[in-house]
Coordinates of C-alpha atoms in Angstrom, one line a residue:
X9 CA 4.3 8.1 -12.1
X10 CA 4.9 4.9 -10.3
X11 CA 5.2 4.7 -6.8
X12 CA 9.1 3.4 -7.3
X13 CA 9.5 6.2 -9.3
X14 CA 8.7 8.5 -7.1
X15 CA 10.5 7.1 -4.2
X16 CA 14.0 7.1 -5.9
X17 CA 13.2 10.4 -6.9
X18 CA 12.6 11.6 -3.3
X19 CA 15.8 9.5 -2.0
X20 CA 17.3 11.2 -4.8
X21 CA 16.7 14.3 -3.9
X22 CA 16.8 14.1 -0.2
X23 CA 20.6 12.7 -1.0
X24 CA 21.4 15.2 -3.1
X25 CA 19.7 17.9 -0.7
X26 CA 22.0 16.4 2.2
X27 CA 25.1 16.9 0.2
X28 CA 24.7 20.2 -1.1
X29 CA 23.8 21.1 2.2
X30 CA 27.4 19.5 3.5
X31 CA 28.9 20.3 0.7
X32 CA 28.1 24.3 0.8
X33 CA 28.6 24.2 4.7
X34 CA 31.7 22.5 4.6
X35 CA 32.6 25.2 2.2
X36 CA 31.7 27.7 3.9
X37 CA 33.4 26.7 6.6
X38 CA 36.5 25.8 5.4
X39 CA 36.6 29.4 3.4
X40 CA 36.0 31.0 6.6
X41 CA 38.9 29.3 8.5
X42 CA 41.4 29.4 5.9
X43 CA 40.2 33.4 5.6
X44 CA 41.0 33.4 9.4
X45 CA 43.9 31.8 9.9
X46 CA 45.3 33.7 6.7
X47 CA 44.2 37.3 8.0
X48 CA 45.9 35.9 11.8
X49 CA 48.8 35.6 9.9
X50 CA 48.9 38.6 7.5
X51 CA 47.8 40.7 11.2
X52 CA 50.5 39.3 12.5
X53 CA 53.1 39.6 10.1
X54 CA 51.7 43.3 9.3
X55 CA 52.0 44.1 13.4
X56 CA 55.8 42.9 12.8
X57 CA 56.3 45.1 9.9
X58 CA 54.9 48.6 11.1
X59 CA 56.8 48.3 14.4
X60 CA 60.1 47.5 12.9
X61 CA 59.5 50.3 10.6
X62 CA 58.5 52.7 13.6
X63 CA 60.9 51.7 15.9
X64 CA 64.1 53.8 14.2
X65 CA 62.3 56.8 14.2
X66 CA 59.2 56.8 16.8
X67 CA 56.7 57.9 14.8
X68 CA 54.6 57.5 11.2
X69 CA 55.8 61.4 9.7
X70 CA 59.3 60.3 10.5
X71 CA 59.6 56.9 9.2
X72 CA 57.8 57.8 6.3
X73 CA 60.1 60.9 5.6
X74 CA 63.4 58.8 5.5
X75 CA 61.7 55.5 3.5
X76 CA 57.9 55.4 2.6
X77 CA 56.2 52.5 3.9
X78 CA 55.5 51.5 0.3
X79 CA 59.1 50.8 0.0
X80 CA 59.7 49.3 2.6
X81 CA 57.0 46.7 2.0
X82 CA 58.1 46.2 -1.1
X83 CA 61.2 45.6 0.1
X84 CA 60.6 42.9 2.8
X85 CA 58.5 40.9 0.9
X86 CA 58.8 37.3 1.3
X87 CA 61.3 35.7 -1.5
X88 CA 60.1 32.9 -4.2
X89 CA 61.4 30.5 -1.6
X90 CA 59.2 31.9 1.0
X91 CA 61.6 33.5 3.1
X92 CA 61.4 37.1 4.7
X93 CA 64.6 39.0 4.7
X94 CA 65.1 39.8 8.9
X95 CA 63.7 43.4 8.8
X96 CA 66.4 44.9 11.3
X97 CA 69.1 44.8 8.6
X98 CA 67.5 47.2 6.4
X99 CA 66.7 49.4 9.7
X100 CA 70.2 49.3 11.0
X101 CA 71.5 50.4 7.4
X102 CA 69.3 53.0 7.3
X103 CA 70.5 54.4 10.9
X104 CA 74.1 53.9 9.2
X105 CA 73.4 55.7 6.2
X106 CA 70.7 58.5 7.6
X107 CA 67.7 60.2 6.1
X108 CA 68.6 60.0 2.1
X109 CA 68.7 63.8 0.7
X110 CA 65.7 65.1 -0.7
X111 CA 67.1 64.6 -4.3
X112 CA 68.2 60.9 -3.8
X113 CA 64.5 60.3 -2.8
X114 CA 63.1 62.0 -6.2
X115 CA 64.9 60.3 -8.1
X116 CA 63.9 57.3 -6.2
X117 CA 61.0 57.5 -7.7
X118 CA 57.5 56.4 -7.0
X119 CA 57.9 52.8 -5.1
X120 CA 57.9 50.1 -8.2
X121 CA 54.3 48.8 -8.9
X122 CA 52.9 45.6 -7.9
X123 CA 51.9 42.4 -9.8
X124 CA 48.7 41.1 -9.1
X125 CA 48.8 39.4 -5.6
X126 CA 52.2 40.8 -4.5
X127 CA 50.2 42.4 -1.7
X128 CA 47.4 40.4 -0.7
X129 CA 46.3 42.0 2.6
X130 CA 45.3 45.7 3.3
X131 CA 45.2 46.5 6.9
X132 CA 44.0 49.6 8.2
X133 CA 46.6 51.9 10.2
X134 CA 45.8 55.2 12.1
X135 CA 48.3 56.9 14.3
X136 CA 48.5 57.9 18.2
X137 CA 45.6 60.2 17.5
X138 CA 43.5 57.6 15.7
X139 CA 43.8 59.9 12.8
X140 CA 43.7 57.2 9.6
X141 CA 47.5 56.8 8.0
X142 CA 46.6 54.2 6.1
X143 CA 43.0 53.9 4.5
X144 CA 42.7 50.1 3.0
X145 CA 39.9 51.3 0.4
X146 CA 37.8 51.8 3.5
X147 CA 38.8 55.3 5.2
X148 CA 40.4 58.2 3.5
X149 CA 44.0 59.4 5.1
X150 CA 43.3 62.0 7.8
X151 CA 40.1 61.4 8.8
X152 CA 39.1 59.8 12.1
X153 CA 38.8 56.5 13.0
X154 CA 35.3 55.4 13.6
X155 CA 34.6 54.3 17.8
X156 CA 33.5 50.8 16.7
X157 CA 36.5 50.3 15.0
X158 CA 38.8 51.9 17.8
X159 CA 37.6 49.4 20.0
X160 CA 38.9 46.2 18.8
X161 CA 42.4 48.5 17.5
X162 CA 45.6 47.3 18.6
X163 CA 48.2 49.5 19.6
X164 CA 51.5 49.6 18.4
X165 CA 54.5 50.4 20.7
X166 CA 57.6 51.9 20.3
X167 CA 60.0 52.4 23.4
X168 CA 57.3 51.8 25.6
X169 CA 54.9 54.3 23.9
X170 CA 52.0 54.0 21.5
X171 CA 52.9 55.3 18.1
X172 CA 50.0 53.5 15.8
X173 CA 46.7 51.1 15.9
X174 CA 46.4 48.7 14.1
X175 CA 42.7 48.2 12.7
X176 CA 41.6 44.1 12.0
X177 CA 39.6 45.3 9.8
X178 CA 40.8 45.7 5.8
X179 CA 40.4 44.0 3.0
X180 CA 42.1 40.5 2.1
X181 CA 42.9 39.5 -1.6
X182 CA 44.5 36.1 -1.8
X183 CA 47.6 35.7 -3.5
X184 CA 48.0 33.7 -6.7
X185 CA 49.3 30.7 -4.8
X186 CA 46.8 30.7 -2.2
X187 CA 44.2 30.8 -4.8
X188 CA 45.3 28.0 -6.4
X189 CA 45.7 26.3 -3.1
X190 CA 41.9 27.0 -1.9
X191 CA 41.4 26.4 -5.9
X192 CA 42.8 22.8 -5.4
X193 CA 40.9 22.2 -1.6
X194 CA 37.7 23.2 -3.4
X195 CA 38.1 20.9 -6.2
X196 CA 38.6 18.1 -3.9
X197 CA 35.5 19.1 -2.0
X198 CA 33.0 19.4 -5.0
X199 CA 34.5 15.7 -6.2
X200 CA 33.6 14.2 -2.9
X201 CA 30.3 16.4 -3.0
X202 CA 29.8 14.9 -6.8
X203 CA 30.8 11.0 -5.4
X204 CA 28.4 11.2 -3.0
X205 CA 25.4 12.3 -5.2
X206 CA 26.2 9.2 -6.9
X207 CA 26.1 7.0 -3.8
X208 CA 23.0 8.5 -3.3
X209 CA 21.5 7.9 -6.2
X210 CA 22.3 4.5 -6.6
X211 CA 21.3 3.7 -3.1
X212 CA 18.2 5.9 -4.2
X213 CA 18.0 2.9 -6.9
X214 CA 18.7 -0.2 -5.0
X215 CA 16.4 0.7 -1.8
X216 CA 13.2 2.0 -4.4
X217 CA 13.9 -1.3 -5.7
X218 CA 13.8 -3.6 -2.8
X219 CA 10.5 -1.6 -1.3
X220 CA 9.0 -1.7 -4.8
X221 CA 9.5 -5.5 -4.8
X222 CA 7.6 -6.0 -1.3
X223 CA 4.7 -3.8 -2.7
X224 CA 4.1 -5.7 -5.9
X225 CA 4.0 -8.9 -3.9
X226 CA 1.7 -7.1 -1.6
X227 CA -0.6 -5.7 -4.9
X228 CA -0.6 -8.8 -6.5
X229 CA -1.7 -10.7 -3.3
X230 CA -4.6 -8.0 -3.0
X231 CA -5.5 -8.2 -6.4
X232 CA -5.9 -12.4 -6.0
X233 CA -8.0 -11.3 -3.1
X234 CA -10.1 -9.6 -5.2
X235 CA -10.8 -12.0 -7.4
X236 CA -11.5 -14.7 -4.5
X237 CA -8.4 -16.2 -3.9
X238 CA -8.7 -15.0 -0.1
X239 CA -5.4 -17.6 1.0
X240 CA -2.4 -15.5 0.2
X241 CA 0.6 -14.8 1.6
X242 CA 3.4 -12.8 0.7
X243 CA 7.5 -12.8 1.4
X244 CA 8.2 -10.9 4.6
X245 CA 12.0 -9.5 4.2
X246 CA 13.9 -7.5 7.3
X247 CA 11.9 -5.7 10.3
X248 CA 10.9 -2.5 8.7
X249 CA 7.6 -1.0 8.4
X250 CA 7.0 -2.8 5.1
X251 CA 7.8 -5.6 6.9
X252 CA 5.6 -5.6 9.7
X253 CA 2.9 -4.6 6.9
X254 CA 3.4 -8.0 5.0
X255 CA 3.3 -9.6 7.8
X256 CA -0.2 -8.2 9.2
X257 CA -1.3 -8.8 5.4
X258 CA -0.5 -12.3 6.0
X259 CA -2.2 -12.9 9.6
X260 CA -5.4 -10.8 8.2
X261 CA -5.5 -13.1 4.6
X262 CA -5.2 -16.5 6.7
X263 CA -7.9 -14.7 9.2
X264 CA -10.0 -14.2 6.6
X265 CA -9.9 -17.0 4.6
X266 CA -10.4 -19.0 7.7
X267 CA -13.7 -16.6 8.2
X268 CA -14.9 -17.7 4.6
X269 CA -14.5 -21.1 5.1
X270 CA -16.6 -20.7 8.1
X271 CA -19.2 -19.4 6.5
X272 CA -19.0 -21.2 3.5
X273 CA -19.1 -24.4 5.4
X274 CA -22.2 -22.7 8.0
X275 CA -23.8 -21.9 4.3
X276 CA -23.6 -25.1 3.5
X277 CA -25.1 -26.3 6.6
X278 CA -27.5 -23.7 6.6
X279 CA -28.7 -24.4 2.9
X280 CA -28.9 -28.4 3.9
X281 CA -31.5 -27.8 6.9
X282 CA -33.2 -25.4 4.3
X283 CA -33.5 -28.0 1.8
X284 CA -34.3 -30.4 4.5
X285 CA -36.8 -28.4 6.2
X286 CA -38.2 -27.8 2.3
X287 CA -38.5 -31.4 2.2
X288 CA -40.3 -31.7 5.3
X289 CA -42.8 -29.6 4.9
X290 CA -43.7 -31.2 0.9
X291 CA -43.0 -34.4 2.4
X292 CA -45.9 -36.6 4.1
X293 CA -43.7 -38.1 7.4
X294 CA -45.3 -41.7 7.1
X295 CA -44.6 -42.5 3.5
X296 CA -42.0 -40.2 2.6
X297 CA -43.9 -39.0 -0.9
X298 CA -45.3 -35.6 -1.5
X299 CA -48.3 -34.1 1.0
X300 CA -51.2 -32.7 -0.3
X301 CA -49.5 -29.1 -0.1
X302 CA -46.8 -30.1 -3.0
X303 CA -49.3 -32.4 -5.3
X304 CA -51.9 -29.2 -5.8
X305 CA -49.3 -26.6 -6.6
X306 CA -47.8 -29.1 -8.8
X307 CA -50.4 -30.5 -10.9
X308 CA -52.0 -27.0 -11.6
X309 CA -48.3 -25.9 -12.9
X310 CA -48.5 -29.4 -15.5
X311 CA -52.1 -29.0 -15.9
X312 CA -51.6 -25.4 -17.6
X313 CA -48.1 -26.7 -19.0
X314 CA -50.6 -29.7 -20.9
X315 CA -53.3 -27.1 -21.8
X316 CA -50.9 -24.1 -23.8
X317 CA -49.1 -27.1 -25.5
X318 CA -51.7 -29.2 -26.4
X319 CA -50.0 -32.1 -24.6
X320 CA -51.6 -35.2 -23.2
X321 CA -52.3 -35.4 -19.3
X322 CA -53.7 -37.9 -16.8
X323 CA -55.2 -37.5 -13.3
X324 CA -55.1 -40.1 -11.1
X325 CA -56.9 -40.9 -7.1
X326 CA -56.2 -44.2 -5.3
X327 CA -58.0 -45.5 -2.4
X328 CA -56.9 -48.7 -0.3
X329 CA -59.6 -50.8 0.3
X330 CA -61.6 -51.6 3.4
X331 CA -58.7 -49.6 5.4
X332 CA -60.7 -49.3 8.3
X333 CA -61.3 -52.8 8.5
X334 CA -57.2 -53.0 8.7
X335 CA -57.1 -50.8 11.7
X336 CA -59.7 -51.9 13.6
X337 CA -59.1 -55.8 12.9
X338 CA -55.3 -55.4 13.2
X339 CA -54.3 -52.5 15.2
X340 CA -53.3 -49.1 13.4
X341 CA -49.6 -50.0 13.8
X342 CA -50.5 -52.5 11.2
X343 CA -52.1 -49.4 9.5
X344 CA -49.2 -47.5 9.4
X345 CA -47.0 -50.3 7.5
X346 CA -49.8 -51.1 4.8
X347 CA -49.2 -47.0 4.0
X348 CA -45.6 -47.3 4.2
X349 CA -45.5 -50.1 2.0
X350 CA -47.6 -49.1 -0.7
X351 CA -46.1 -45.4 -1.0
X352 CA -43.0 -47.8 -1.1
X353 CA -44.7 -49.6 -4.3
X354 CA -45.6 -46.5 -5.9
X355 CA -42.3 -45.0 -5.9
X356 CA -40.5 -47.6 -6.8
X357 CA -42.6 -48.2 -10.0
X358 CA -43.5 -45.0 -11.2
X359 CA -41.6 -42.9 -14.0
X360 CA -39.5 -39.8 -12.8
X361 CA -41.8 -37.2 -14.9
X362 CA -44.8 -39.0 -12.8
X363 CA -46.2 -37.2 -9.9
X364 CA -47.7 -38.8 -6.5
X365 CA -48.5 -38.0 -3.2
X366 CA -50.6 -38.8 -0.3
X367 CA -53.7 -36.9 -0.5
X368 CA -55.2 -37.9 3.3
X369 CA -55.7 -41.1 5.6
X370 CA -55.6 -44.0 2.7
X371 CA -55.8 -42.0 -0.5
X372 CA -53.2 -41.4 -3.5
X373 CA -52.7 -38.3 -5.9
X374 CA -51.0 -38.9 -9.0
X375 CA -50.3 -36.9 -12.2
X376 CA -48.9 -38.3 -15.1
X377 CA -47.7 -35.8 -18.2
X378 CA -47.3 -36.6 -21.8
X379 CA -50.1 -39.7 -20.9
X380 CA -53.0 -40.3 -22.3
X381 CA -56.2 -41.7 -19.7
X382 CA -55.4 -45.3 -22.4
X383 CA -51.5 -44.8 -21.1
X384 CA -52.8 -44.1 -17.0
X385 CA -54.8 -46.9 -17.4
X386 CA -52.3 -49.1 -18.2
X387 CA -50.1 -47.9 -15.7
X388 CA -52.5 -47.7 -13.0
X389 CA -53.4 -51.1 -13.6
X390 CA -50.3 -52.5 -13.3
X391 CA -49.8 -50.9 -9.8
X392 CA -52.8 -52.3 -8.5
X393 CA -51.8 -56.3 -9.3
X394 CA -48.2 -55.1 -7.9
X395 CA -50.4 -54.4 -4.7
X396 CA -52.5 -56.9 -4.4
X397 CA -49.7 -59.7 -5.2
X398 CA -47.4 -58.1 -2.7
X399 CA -46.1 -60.3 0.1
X400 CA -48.4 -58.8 3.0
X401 CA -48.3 -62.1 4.8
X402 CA -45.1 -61.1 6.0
X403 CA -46.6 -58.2 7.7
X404 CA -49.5 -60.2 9.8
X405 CA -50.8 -64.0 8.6
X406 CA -54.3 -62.6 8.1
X407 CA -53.5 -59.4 5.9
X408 CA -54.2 -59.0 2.1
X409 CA -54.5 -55.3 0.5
X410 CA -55.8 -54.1 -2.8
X411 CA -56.5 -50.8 -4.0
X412 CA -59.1 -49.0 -6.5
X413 CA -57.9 -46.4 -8.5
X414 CA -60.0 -43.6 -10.9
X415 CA -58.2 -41.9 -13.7
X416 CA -59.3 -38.5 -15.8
X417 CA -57.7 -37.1 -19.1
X418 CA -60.1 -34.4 -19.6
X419 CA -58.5 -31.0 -20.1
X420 CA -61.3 -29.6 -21.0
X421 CA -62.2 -29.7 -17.2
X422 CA -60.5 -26.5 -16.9
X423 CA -58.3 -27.0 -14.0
X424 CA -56.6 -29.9 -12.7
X425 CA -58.7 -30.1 -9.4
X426 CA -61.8 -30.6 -11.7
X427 CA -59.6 -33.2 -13.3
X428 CA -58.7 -34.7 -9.6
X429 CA -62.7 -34.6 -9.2
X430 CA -63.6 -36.5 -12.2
X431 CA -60.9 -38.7 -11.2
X432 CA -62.7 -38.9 -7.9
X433 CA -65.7 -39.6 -9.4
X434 CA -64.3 -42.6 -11.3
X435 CA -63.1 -43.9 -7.8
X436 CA -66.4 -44.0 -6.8
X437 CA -67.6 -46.2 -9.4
X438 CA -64.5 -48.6 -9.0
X439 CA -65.6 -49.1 -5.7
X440 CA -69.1 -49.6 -6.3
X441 CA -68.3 -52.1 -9.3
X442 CA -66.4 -54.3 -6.7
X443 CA -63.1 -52.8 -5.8
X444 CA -59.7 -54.2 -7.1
X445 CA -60.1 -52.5 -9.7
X446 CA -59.1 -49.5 -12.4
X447 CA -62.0 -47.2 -13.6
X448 CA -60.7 -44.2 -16.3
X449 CA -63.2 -41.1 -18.1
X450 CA -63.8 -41.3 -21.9
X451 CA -63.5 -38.2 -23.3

């Protein structure tokens, strides 16, 4: 179940909670008061009746002798019109025409009996003695009236004496018209009770909605997170709670995208000095190629690359001649720039599968893969008359450099420092033959 879902569900029923709750109170209520103001009246009007109907003759036995109080209710009822005949005319005729004889009142008969409603209140009536006179369905006539129910009696008076109490309690049975008029109020009340669940549920609707909006836009936003867009920001609408959350949400995504970038961009830097550092260390810091370090680790990986392939490979060792002479005749400075120089002539000149380095003080290391020593040869050869023809005039008047190289195919030496060996060896001889000069193995 969705979190909209269950949201309109709860406004839903919190809505409909709060209405039944008003509905049933105000129900309650209004059942009550009507009840209260009906039985004030019926007490009242009741009070009226039994003293008008005591008054001629003083007490219950009497009154009831010359006209039961059936009758007379009966006969002081309110008319269709809702008027009550004054109850003193029927007392003064009675006085005029006395006690009616004993047969007049048989064949008066039993009082006439009542339609549903035509007595809707039942009031309990005990005499001076608080012997019961009239029972209401509660009490039986004769016996005593209980003391709770003595207490909250009220007395009836005729010529300044207490003939009667009047009980509040008694049972209340709303007429026909009545019932149709709480009948009506009712209706009207569960209407407004059944308009108001319906305002509730559509504002139960319209406000799951609206929060159910803000939280997709917040999900979605999360969910781009997620995947690395950290840069989101999402509508912030009103001052609510969901409000102030999309509006953190906002301040934490910039925050942390900002973070990101930071340490994407320190990563960057960090990885830079690493490859830099990298360099430096493989790097020899006077002629910018490979050190030593680089060239062995290197050459051993072609050197078993060229032996498990069966491919052609060439070792190479260069040696500037009569260095020494350089420095001592024309200062190391001097030195330096010869070194400089010819690392700048090997670089420039060599192929980018081709390997070189400077092995120590005036000596080269190079490797060349897929070469035969015919191929190294050739090569090496043609750096030595790019050496020895360069311009080295321009560094001092009296300067001229040339260089001696040995080269080694042999990979049946069986690693590729016995190669840089042989190589070594075939330096030798270059230099002993005259210098200038390229010397290579036969194999």
């Amino acid at each position: 179940m969705s979190l909209r879902t269950k949201l309109m569900l709860a406004l839903l029923l919190t809505g409909l909670a709060s209405v039944a709750m008003v509905g049933g109170l105000a129900s309650y209520g209004l059942g009550k008061k009507v009840d209260m103001i009906r039985r004030q009246a019926a007490a009242e009007h009741f009070y009226s009746a039994v003293s008008d109907y005591l008054r001629p003759y003083g007490s219950w036995q009497a009154a009831n002798q010359a006209e039961p109080f059936d009758h007379y209710m009966q006969r002081i009822r309110p008319a269709p019109d809702g008027r009550l005949p004054p109850p003193d005319e029927g007392i003064a005729a009675r006085e005029r025409r006395g006690p009616p004889p004993d047969d007049v009142r048989e064949r008066r008969g039993p009082p006439p009996p009542r339609g549903d409603g035509d007595t809707p209140y039942h009031f309990i009536l005990a005499d001076q003695n608080f012997a019961v006179l009239l029972g209401a369905g509660v009490y039986r006539p004769g016996e005593p009236l209980p003391e709770a129910a003595r207490r909250d009696a009220r007395p009836v008076q005729v010529n300044g004496k207490v003939a009667a109490y009047i009980s509040p309690e008694g049972v209340l049975t709303p007429s026909k018209e009545e019932q149709q008029y709480l009948d009506a109020m009712y209706d009207a009340l569960w209407a407004g009770v059944s308009g108001a669940a319906l305002l509730a549920l559509a504002l139960g609707v319209l406000l799951s909605r609206g929060l159910s909006r803000q939280l997709r836009h917040l999900i979605v936003a999360v969910r781009a997170i997620q995947q690395g867009t950290l840069r989101q920001n999402v509508p912030v609408e009103g001052r609510d709670e969901v409000a102030q959350l999309a509006r953190a949400f906002n301040e934490m995504s910039a925050q942390l995208a900002h973070s990101h970038e930071a340490l994407q961009a320190s990563h960057l830097t960090i990885s830079a000095q690493a490859e830099q550092l990298r360099e430096l260390s493989v790097r020899d810091a006077l002629t910018g190629l490979h050190n030593r370090r680089y060239f062995d680790e290197q050459a051993a990986s072609l050197y078993r690359h060229a032996v498990r392939y069966q491919r052609p490979f060439s070792m190479v060792i260069a040696d500037i001649d009569f260095f020494k002479r350089i420095n001592d005749q024309l200062t190391h400075a001097t030195g330096d720039a010869v070194l400089r120089a010819v690392g700048e002539i090997f670089r420039k000149h060599m192929r980018e599968s081709d390997l070189v380095a400077r092995y120590g003080g005036e000596e080269f290391v190079m490797a060349f893969p897929e070469t035969s020593l015919a191929q190294a040869a050739v090569l090496c050869d043609k750096l030595r008359e790019l050496i020895a023809g360069h311009a080295w005039q321009q560094l001092h008047p009296q300067l001229a450099v040339t260089i001696s190289i040995g080269v080694a195919a042999d990979l049946q030496a069986g690693s590729a420092e016995a190669m840089l060996q042989q190589a070594d060896a075939q330096l030798y001889r270059a230099k002993q033959d005259g210098r200038n000069r390229v010397c290579s193995l036969a194999v």
